[in-house]
Amino acid sequence: MASQGEFAGAKPAAQARERERETWLVRHPAEWRQVGIVGVYLGLLALMFFVPAWRHPLPFVLACLLSFLNAVVIHNHMHRGIFHSHRLNLIWRGVLSFGALYPASANVPAHNLVHHHFADDGQPDWADPSHVAFRWHLLNLIHFPNIAGPNTFAGVGRWAQVTKQQGFFRQYVGELVVAFGLTGAALLYDFWGALLFIVLPQLYGARCILRINLIQHDATDPSSEWNHSRNFVGRWFNWIMCNNGYHTIHHNRAGLHWTELAEAHRREVAPRIEPRLDEPSMVLYLLRTFVLRPRRPLMRARDGGEAEQRARAERREVAEKQAAREQTGPEGAAA
């Protein structure tokens, strides 16, 4: 039986599909914001690499911040492809992979199918906050990518060997070739210029997007329907982050387009979630949690019950079908 939230979201979802049919090239007009973020980021990398006058701290810091946003765009794109054209979506994965120095398709098993469902299949989340356990919590934030990264890519390798998604391995390898091939060519052309002004920004974004898992899920309740994620609800923050601050509703309804998350959070999550898990500012949260209070907050957990386990199984099935559609296109998914 469909939940009240699903009925409430039916009309906006129908309106979103109608907008998709009316737009040129992209599925939703707001996608141009994501295209612009990536375009500015790659343009800035090119300026720093080819124009020595741009090699100073301000462009470098901005490139690192944009690299993180490039990883945010990867997240959104791997849930809902930006373009109408399936081929263009696959090409765009390659562009994003270069920006992050890892294959964008890794998000399918690592994020869409594993992280979104925590440990409900009996296997641990590859990016679970419990993988780090320093008493000084700032060390957990710093060290977390060193654990979650290898866990993730080992898991992706195992999944690639058994997946039935058509073309996943070929696409994954193609993205590896693009990401490391272009970066390697830049290193051969100008080693120090490429290392400092391309590779370091790439790595900053890739490592920070892993840290988001710790920030959004540490000291939450992964067995709860509503209290499994921390949200950052600042308006300007979510404009820049393409609504990635609304994490609870994204976990529960991963099929929603990112432009719909703010309203869905206010309608479905805000009345039910523990107030402490709706943070007005990520900056203030980071200062309070990792600097001013060095001890790690206590993890909270409880038995989510059979109803929640069934709901998660249903969401997993939906996520797998959506991932298959994004990988093979409408024709392949229908087959």
Short mmCIF file of C-alpha atoms in Angstrom, two decimals:
data_model
loop_
_atom_site.label_atom_id
_atom_site.label_comp_id
_atom_site.label_asym_id
_atom_site.label_seq_id
_atom_site.Cartn_x
_atom_site.Cartn_y
_atom_site.Cartn_z
CA MET A 1 0.00 0.00 0.00
CA ALA A 2 1.36 3.44 -0.90
CA SER A 3 2.14 5.74 2.00
CA GLN A 4 0.56 9.15 2.55
CA GLY A 5 3.86 10.76 1.59
CA GLU A 6 3.84 8.94 -1.75
CA PHE A 7 0.32 10.22 -2.51
CA ALA A 8 1.38 13.71 -1.46
CA GLY A 9 4.37 13.53 -3.77
CA ALA A 10 2.47 12.15 -6.76
CA LYS A 11 1.35 15.53 -8.11
CA PRO A 12 4.79 17.20 -7.89
CA ALA A 13 6.34 14.13 -9.51
CA ALA A 14 3.86 14.31 -12.39
CA GLN A 15 4.58 18.02 -12.80
CA ALA A 16 8.31 17.28 -12.85
CA ARG A 17 7.85 14.72 -15.64
CA GLU A 18 5.86 17.28 -17.60
CA ARG A 19 8.68 19.82 -17.22
CA GLU A 20 11.16 17.22 -18.43
CA ARG A 21 9.25 16.87 -21.70
CA GLU A 22 9.27 20.63 -22.25
CA THR A 23 12.98 21.38 -21.77
CA TRP A 24 15.72 21.42 -24.38
CA LEU A 25 18.68 19.07 -23.94
CA VAL A 26 18.37 18.76 -20.13
CA ARG A 27 15.57 17.00 -18.25
CA HIS A 28 14.92 19.92 -15.91
CA PRO A 29 15.71 23.65 -16.34
CA ALA A 30 17.57 23.70 -12.99
CA GLU A 31 20.13 21.26 -14.40
CA TRP A 32 21.85 24.20 -16.09
CA ARG A 33 23.02 25.19 -12.60
CA GLN A 34 24.84 21.85 -12.33
CA VAL A 35 26.25 22.15 -15.85
CA GLY A 36 27.45 25.64 -14.97
CA ILE A 37 29.17 24.47 -11.78
CA VAL A 38 31.13 21.84 -13.67
CA GLY A 39 31.91 24.20 -16.54
CA VAL A 40 33.31 26.88 -14.22
CA TYR A 41 35.32 24.26 -12.32
CA LEU A 42 36.94 22.75 -15.41
CA GLY A 43 37.52 26.21 -16.88
CA LEU A 44 39.31 27.27 -13.70
CA LEU A 45 41.51 24.15 -13.78
CA ALA A 46 42.42 24.97 -17.38
CA LEU A 47 43.26 28.59 -16.53
CA MET A 48 45.52 27.58 -13.64
CA PHE A 49 47.22 24.91 -15.75
CA PHE A 50 47.81 26.93 -18.92
CA VAL A 51 48.04 30.54 -17.62
CA PRO A 52 50.74 31.02 -14.95
CA ALA A 53 49.17 34.31 -13.81
CA TRP A 54 46.22 32.32 -12.42
CA ARG A 55 48.44 30.18 -10.20
CA HIS A 56 47.85 31.78 -6.82
CA PRO A 57 45.88 30.83 -3.69
CA LEU A 58 42.47 32.36 -4.43
CA PRO A 59 41.79 30.43 -7.67
CA PHE A 60 43.26 27.31 -6.06
CA VAL A 61 40.90 27.47 -3.06
CA LEU A 62 37.94 28.19 -5.35
CA ALA A 63 38.91 25.20 -7.54
CA CYS A 64 38.95 22.94 -4.47
CA LEU A 65 35.46 24.10 -3.45
CA LEU A 66 34.19 23.61 -7.00
CA SER A 67 35.77 20.15 -7.07
CA PHE A 68 33.59 19.23 -4.11
CA LEU A 69 30.54 20.58 -5.96
CA ASN A 70 31.59 18.53 -9.00
CA ALA A 71 31.32 15.45 -6.74
CA VAL A 72 27.88 16.66 -5.62
CA VAL A 73 26.85 16.85 -9.29
CA ILE A 74 28.11 13.27 -9.73
CA HIS A 75 25.82 12.22 -6.89
CA ASN A 76 22.79 13.91 -8.42
CA HIS A 77 23.57 12.77 -11.96
CA MET A 78 23.95 9.13 -10.94
CA HIS A 79 20.49 9.22 -9.37
CA ARG A 80 18.80 11.09 -12.21
CA GLY A 81 20.71 11.69 -15.44
CA ILE A 82 20.89 15.38 -16.36
CA PHE A 83 20.27 15.06 -20.10
CA HIS A 84 17.46 13.62 -22.18
CA SER A 85 20.01 11.73 -24.28
CA HIS A 86 21.26 8.50 -22.72
CA ARG A 87 24.48 8.70 -24.73
CA LEU A 88 25.08 12.26 -23.56
CA ASN A 89 24.53 11.15 -19.95
CA LEU A 90 27.24 8.51 -20.34
CA ILE A 91 29.63 11.05 -21.89
CA TRP A 92 28.88 13.46 -19.05
CA ARG A 93 29.90 10.73 -16.60
CA GLY A 94 33.34 10.77 -18.21
CA VAL A 95 33.59 14.56 -17.85
CA LEU A 96 32.62 14.36 -14.18
CA SER A 97 35.05 11.47 -13.63
CA PHE A 98 37.97 13.61 -14.77
CA GLY A 99 36.87 16.37 -12.39
CA ALA A 100 36.87 13.98 -9.43
CA LEU A 101 39.67 11.58 -10.49
CA TYR A 102 37.45 8.55 -9.95
CA PRO A 103 34.82 6.84 -12.12
CA ALA A 104 31.41 8.42 -11.61
CA SER A 105 29.78 5.02 -12.14
CA ALA A 106 31.28 3.84 -8.84
CA ASN A 107 28.37 5.71 -7.24
CA VAL A 108 25.89 3.12 -8.53
CA PRO A 109 26.93 0.24 -6.23
CA ALA A 110 28.68 2.33 -3.55
CA HIS A 111 26.02 4.96 -3.03
CA ASN A 112 22.74 4.12 -4.76
CA LEU A 113 22.65 0.44 -3.78
CA VAL A 114 24.78 0.11 -0.63
CA HIS A 115 24.93 3.40 1.24
CA HIS A 116 21.25 4.20 0.74
CA HIS A 117 20.26 1.05 2.59
CA PHE A 118 22.90 1.04 5.34
CA ALA A 119 23.22 -2.56 6.63
CA ASP A 120 19.71 -3.86 6.00
CA ASP A 121 20.99 -6.56 3.63
CA GLY A 122 23.32 -7.98 6.29
CA GLN A 123 26.42 -6.35 4.79
CA PRO A 124 28.00 -3.21 6.31
CA ASP A 125 27.84 0.10 4.51
CA TRP A 126 31.25 0.66 2.92
CA ALA A 127 31.17 4.26 4.19
CA ASP A 128 29.71 3.62 7.64
CA PRO A 129 30.91 6.15 10.28
CA SER A 130 31.83 3.29 12.62
CA HIS A 131 34.83 2.47 10.40
CA VAL A 132 36.77 5.17 12.30
CA ALA A 133 37.01 5.23 16.09
CA PHE A 134 39.43 7.87 17.35
CA ARG A 135 38.48 9.50 20.65
CA TRP A 136 39.47 12.90 19.22
CA HIS A 137 36.63 13.34 16.74
CA LEU A 138 38.50 15.68 14.41
CA LEU A 139 40.87 12.80 13.62
CA ASN A 140 37.87 10.73 12.53
CA LEU A 141 36.87 13.45 10.06
CA ILE A 142 40.42 13.75 8.71
CA HIS A 143 41.09 10.01 8.47
CA PHE A 144 37.69 8.82 7.26
CA PRO A 145 38.45 8.97 3.47
CA ASN A 146 41.52 6.75 4.03
CA ILE A 147 39.17 3.99 5.22
CA ALA A 148 36.01 4.63 3.22
CA GLY A 149 37.84 5.10 -0.09
CA PRO A 150 39.59 1.70 -0.23
CA ASN A 151 36.47 0.00 1.21
CA THR A 152 34.37 1.56 -1.52
CA PHE A 153 36.58 0.70 -4.49
CA ALA A 154 37.15 -2.85 -3.25
CA GLY A 155 33.38 -3.24 -2.99
CA VAL A 156 32.81 -1.73 -6.42
CA GLY A 157 35.30 -4.19 -7.89
CA ARG A 158 33.46 -7.12 -6.31
CA TRP A 159 30.09 -5.81 -7.47
CA ALA A 160 31.33 -5.24 -11.05
CA GLN A 161 32.17 -8.95 -11.30
CA VAL A 162 28.65 -10.10 -10.48
CA THR A 163 26.35 -7.32 -11.69
CA LYS A 164 23.86 -8.00 -14.45
CA GLN A 165 23.64 -4.33 -15.42
CA GLN A 166 24.48 -4.19 -19.09
CA GLY A 167 27.61 -2.28 -19.97
CA PHE A 168 28.51 -1.26 -16.40
CA PHE A 169 32.06 -2.62 -16.48
CA ARG A 170 32.75 -1.14 -19.92
CA GLN A 171 31.44 2.27 -18.82
CA TYR A 172 33.39 2.08 -15.54
CA VAL A 173 36.66 1.28 -17.33
CA GLY A 174 35.98 4.01 -19.89
CA GLU A 175 35.61 6.56 -17.10
CA LEU A 176 38.85 5.32 -15.51
CA VAL A 177 40.65 5.81 -18.82
CA VAL A 178 39.25 9.34 -19.24
CA ALA A 179 39.95 10.41 -15.65
CA PHE A 180 43.46 9.02 -15.34
CA GLY A 181 44.37 9.38 -19.01
CA LEU A 182 43.71 13.12 -19.17
CA THR A 183 45.29 13.68 -15.77
CA GLY A 184 48.32 11.60 -16.75
CA ALA A 185 48.71 13.57 -19.99
CA ALA A 186 48.63 16.82 -18.01
CA LEU A 187 51.30 15.48 -15.65
CA LEU A 188 53.52 14.56 -18.60
CA TYR A 189 53.07 18.02 -20.12
CA ASP A 190 53.74 19.98 -16.90
CA PHE A 191 54.23 17.78 -13.86
CA TRP A 192 54.26 20.38 -11.09
CA GLY A 193 51.60 22.52 -12.69
CA ALA A 194 49.27 19.54 -13.08
CA LEU A 195 50.04 18.12 -9.63
CA LEU A 196 49.38 21.38 -7.79
CA PHE A 197 46.58 22.86 -9.86
CA ILE A 198 44.70 19.83 -11.21
CA VAL A 199 45.40 16.76 -9.06
CA LEU A 200 45.17 18.45 -5.65
CA PRO A 201 41.76 20.03 -6.40
CA GLN A 202 40.54 16.71 -7.84
CA LEU A 203 41.58 14.85 -4.69
CA TYR A 204 40.10 17.50 -2.40
CA GLY A 205 36.62 17.04 -3.87
CA ALA A 206 36.85 13.25 -3.96
CA ARG A 207 37.92 13.04 -0.32
CA CYS A 208 35.44 15.63 0.94
CA ILE A 209 32.47 13.87 -0.63
CA LEU A 210 33.46 10.77 1.37
CA ARG A 211 33.61 12.85 4.55
CA ILE A 212 29.99 13.89 3.96
CA ASN A 213 28.98 10.34 4.88
CA LEU A 214 30.48 10.82 8.33
CA ILE A 215 29.02 14.30 8.74
CA GLN A 216 25.50 13.30 7.71
CA HIS A 217 25.26 9.97 9.55
CA ASP A 218 27.52 9.99 12.60
CA ALA A 219 25.57 9.77 15.90
CA THR A 220 22.29 9.13 14.09
CA ASP A 221 20.04 6.05 14.15
CA PRO A 222 20.43 4.00 10.95
CA SER A 223 17.56 1.71 11.93
CA SER A 224 15.06 4.57 12.18
CA GLU A 225 12.78 5.63 9.34
CA TRP A 226 13.37 9.36 10.00
CA ASN A 227 16.40 9.75 12.28
CA HIS A 228 19.00 8.00 10.13
CA SER A 229 20.46 11.17 8.61
CA ARG A 230 21.49 14.68 9.56
CA ASN A 231 20.16 17.55 7.44
CA PHE A 232 21.57 21.01 6.78
CA VAL A 233 18.62 23.20 5.94
CA GLY A 234 20.14 26.64 5.26
CA ARG A 235 18.57 28.18 2.16
CA TRP A 236 21.72 29.56 0.51
CA PHE A 237 23.73 26.49 1.45
CA ASN A 238 21.23 24.28 -0.39
CA TRP A 239 21.14 26.57 -3.40
CA ILE A 240 24.88 26.13 -3.80
CA MET A 241 24.73 22.43 -2.89
CA CYS A 242 21.79 21.67 -5.21
CA ASN A 243 19.67 20.66 -2.18
CA ASN A 244 22.10 18.01 -0.96
CA GLY A 245 21.58 19.25 2.58
CA TYR A 246 18.18 17.49 2.67
CA HIS A 247 19.53 14.01 3.24
CA THR A 248 16.74 12.22 5.11
CA ILE A 249 14.15 12.68 2.37
CA HIS A 250 16.76 11.79 -0.24
CA HIS A 251 17.41 8.46 1.48
CA ASN A 252 13.71 7.70 1.87
CA ARG A 253 12.67 8.82 -1.60
CA ALA A 254 15.77 8.64 -3.76
CA GLY A 255 13.73 8.94 -6.95
CA LEU A 256 12.79 12.55 -6.22
CA HIS A 257 14.56 15.12 -8.36
CA TRP A 258 16.89 17.29 -6.29
CA THR A 259 14.75 20.38 -6.91
CA GLU A 260 11.87 18.70 -5.05
CA LEU A 261 13.79 17.81 -1.89
CA ALA A 262 13.30 21.06 0.05
CA GLU A 263 9.50 20.99 -0.17
CA ALA A 264 9.37 17.25 0.50
CA HIS A 265 11.59 17.71 3.56
CA ARG A 266 9.29 20.39 4.97
CA ARG A 267 6.21 18.30 4.25
CA GLU A 268 7.33 14.83 5.30
CA VAL A 269 10.53 14.96 7.37
CA ALA A 270 10.45 18.13 9.48
CA PRO A 271 7.32 17.11 11.47
CA ARG A 272 8.77 13.66 12.30
CA ILE A 273 12.54 13.93 12.69
CA GLU A 274 14.37 14.68 15.94
CA PRO A 275 14.94 18.46 15.89
CA ARG A 276 18.66 18.03 16.65
CA LEU A 277 19.09 16.39 13.22
CA ASP A 278 17.96 19.50 11.34
CA GLU A 279 21.00 21.77 11.46
CA PRO A 280 20.68 25.36 10.19
CA SER A 281 24.39 25.63 9.25
CA MET A 282 27.01 23.07 8.27
CA VAL A 283 29.86 25.44 9.17
CA LEU A 284 28.54 25.95 12.71
CA TYR A 285 27.91 22.21 13.06
CA LEU A 286 31.49 21.39 12.02
CA LEU A 287 32.93 23.94 14.43
CA ARG A 288 30.75 22.75 17.31
CA THR A 289 31.24 19.03 16.70
CA PHE A 290 34.85 18.69 15.57
CA VAL A 291 36.59 21.73 17.09
CA LEU A 292 34.79 23.00 20.20
CA ARG A 293 33.77 19.51 21.43
CA PRO A 294 36.64 17.15 20.64
CA ARG A 295 34.92 14.03 22.05
CA ARG A 296 32.77 12.09 19.60
CA PRO A 297 28.99 12.21 20.17
CA LEU A 298 27.39 8.92 21.18
CA MET A 299 25.94 6.75 18.41
CA ARG A 300 22.21 6.15 18.68
CA ALA A 301 20.56 2.95 17.51
CA ARG A 302 17.41 0.95 17.97
CA ASP A 303 15.54 -1.86 16.23
CA GLY A 304 13.65 -0.37 13.31
CA GLY A 305 11.16 -3.22 13.28
CA GLU A 306 9.76 -5.35 10.49
CA ALA A 307 7.77 -2.53 8.88
CA GLU A 308 10.88 -0.43 8.38
CA GLN A 309 12.83 -3.42 7.04
CA ARG A 310 10.08 -4.09 4.49
CA ALA A 311 10.05 -0.42 3.50
CA ARG A 312 13.81 -0.50 2.99
CA ALA A 313 13.58 -3.65 0.88
CA GLU A 314 11.02 -1.90 -1.33
CA ARG A 315 13.25 1.16 -1.62
CA ARG A 316 16.20 -1.06 -2.53
CA GLU A 317 14.20 -2.64 -5.36
CA VAL A 318 13.20 0.78 -6.68
CA ALA A 319 16.83 1.97 -6.48
CA GLU A 320 18.08 -1.05 -8.41
CA LYS A 321 15.53 -0.49 -11.19
CA GLN A 322 16.39 3.23 -11.37
CA ALA A 323 20.13 2.44 -11.54
CA ALA A 324 19.48 -0.01 -14.37
CA ARG A 325 17.49 2.61 -16.30
CA GLU A 326 20.27 5.18 -15.95
CA GLN A 327 22.85 2.62 -17.08
CA THR A 328 21.11 1.07 -20.07
CA GLY A 329 18.65 3.78 -21.10
CA PRO A 330 14.88 3.41 -21.48
CA GLU A 331 15.17 0.78 -24.21
CA GLY A 332 17.52 -1.47 -22.23
CA ALA A 333 15.50 -1.11 -19.02
CA ALA A 334 12.30 -2.02 -20.82
CA ALA A 335 13.92 -5.12 -22.23
#
